[in-house]
Short mmCIF file of C-alpha atoms in Angstrom, two decimals:
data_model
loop_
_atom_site.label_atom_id
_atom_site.label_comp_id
_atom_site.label_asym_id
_atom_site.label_seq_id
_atom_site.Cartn_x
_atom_site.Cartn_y
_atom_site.Cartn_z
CA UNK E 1 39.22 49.05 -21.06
CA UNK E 2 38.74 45.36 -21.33
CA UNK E 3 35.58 44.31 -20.60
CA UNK E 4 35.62 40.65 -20.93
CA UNK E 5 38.41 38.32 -19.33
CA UNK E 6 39.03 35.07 -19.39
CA UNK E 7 39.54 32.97 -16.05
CA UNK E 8 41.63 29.95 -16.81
CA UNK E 9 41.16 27.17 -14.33
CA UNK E 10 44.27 25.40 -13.12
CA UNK E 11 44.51 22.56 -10.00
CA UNK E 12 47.82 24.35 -8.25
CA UNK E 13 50.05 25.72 -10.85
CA UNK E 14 47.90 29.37 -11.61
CA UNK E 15 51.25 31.54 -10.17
CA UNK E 16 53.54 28.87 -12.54
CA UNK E 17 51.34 28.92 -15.66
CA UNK E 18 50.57 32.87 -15.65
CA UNK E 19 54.52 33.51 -14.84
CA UNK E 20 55.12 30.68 -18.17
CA UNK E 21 52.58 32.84 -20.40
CA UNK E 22 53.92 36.29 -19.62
CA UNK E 23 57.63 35.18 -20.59
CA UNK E 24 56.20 34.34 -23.84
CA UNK E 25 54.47 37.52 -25.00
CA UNK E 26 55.69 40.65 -25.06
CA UNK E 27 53.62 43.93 -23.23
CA UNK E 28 53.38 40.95 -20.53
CA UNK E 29 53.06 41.38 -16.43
CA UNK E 30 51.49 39.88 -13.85
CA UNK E 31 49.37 42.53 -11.65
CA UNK E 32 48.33 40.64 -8.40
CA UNK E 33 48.34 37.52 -6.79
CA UNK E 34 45.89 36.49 -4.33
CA UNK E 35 46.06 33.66 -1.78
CA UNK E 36 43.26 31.58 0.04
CA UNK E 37 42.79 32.88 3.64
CA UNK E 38 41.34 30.91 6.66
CA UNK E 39 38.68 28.19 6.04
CA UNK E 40 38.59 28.09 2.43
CA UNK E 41 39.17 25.07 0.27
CA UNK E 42 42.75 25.57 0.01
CA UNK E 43 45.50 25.58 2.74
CA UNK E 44 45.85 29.08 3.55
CA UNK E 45 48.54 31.05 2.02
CA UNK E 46 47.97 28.66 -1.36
CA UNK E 47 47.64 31.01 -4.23
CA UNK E 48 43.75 31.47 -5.08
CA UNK E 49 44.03 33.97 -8.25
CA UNK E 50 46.70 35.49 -10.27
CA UNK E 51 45.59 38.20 -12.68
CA UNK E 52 48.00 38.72 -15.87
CA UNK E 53 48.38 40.87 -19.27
CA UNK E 54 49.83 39.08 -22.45
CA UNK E 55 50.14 41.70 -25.08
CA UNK E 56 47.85 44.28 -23.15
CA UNK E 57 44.80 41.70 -22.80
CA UNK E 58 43.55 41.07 -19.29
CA UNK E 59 43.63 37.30 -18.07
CA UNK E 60 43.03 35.70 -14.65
CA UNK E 61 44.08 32.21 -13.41
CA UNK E 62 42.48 30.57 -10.91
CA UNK E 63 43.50 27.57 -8.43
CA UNK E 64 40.49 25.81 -8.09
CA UNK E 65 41.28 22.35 -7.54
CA UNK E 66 41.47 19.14 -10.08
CA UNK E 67 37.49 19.03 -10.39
CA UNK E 68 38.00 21.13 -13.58
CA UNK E 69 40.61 19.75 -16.71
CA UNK E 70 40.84 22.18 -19.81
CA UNK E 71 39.93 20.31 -23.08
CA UNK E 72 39.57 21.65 -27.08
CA UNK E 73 36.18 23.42 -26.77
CA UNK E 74 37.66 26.98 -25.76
CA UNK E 75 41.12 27.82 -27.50
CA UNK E 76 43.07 31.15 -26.93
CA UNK E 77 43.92 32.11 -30.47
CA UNK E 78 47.58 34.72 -30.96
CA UNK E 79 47.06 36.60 -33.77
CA UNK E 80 50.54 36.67 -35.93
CA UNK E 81 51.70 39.00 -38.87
CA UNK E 82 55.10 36.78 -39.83
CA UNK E 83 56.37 33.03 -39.64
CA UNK E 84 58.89 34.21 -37.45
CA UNK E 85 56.06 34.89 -34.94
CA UNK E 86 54.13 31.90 -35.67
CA UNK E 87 57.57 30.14 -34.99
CA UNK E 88 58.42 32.02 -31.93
CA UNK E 89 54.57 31.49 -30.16
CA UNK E 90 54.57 27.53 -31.18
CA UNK E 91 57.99 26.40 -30.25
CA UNK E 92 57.48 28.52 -26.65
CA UNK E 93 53.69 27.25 -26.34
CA UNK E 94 55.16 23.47 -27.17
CA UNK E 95 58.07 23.37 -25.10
CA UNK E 96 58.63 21.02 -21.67
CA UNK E 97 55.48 18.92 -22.35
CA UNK E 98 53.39 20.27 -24.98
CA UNK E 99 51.28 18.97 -27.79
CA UNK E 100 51.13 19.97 -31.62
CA UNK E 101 48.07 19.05 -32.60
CA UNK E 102 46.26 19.76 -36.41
CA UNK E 103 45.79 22.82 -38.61
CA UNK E 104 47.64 25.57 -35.97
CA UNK E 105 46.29 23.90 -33.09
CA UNK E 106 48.53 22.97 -30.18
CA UNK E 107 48.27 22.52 -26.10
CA UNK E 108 50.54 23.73 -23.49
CA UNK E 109 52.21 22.06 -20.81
CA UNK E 110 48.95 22.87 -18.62
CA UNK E 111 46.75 21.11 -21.26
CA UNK E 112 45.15 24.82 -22.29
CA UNK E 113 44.42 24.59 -26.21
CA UNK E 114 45.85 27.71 -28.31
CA UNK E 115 45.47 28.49 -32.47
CA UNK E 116 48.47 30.18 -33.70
CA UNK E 117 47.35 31.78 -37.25
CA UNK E 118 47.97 34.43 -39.07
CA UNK E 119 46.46 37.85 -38.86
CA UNK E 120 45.18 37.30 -42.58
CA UNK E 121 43.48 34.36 -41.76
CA UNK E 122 40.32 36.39 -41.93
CA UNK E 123 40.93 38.22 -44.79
CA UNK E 124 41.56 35.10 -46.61
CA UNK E 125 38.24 33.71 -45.34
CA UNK E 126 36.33 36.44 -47.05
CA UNK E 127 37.14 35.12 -50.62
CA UNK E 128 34.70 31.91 -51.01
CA UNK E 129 36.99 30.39 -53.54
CA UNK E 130 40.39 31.44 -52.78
CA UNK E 131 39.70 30.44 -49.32
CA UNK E 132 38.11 27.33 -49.64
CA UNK E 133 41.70 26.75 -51.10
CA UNK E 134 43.70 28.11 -48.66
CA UNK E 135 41.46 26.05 -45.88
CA UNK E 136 42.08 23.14 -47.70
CA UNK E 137 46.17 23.84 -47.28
CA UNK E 138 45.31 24.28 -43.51
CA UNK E 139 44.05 20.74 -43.32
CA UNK E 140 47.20 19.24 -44.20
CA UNK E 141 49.28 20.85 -41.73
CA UNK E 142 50.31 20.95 -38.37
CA UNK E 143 51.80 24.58 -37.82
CA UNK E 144 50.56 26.86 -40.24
CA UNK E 145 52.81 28.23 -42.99
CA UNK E 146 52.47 31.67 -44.29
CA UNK E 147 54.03 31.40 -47.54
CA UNK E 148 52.07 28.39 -48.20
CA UNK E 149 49.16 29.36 -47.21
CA UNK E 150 49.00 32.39 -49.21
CA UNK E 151 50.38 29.93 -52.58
CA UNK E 152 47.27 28.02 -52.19
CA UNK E 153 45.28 30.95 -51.48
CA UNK E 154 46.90 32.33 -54.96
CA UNK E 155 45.88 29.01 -56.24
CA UNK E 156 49.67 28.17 -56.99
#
């Protein structure tokens, strides 16, 4: 069981963003909704919490107001084993008012910050040289490229 989950902070659009995120990932449901009963600092009947799986992993969103904005200091990073996947998570993640940012960076529509990499990233990372190399391939691009980061990592 999961023992850490992430609560994602949204003004009003928790129900919206969770329903956006699990009809991008597969193994993806939302379990329960919650609203905000009498008194509270929400009209009653407004969605409070929404708690969600993408791919298995346990997620909650919360509607808390505009006091809180999401920025780049906490990204949600999808793990991906082909360009087809990398292509799949970034054009979905991008779409209807999203941002591509740097090196497999990119924000959503709600302004949340995600890394879309491959699953060898880290494997890559162990080789000093050979990653340094690869890293250096990341820096010059947007959405990451498999092939091409494995040719640099080759050194070709």
């Amino acid at each position: 069981m999961q023992t850490i989950q992430p609560c994602l902070w949204f003004d009003t659009q928790a129900l919206e963003a969770a329903e956006y995120y699990v009809s991008i990932f597969k193994n993806s449901k939302i379990n329960q909704v919650t609203h905000y009963g009498e008194n509270m600092p929400m009209p009653k009947g407004t969605v409070l919490t929404v708690t969600f799986e993408l791919n298995g992993e346990q997620f909650m969103a919360l509607n808390g107001g505009p006091i809180f904005q999401f920025n780049e200091a906490v990204s949600l990073i999808v793990n991906c084993d082909t360009q087809e996947e990398i292509d799949h998570y970034w054009s979905k993640l991008t779409a209807n008012g999203g941002q591509e940012v740097q090196c497999g960076w990119l924000k959503d529509k709600y302004g949340l910050s995600w890394q879309i990499s491959p699953r060898k990233f880290e494997e890559w990372m162990k080789d000093p040289v050979k990653g340094d190399r690869m890293m250096q391939a990341v820096m010059q691009m947007v959405k990451l490229d498999i092939a091409k980061l494995q040719a640099a990592y080759d050194g070709n």
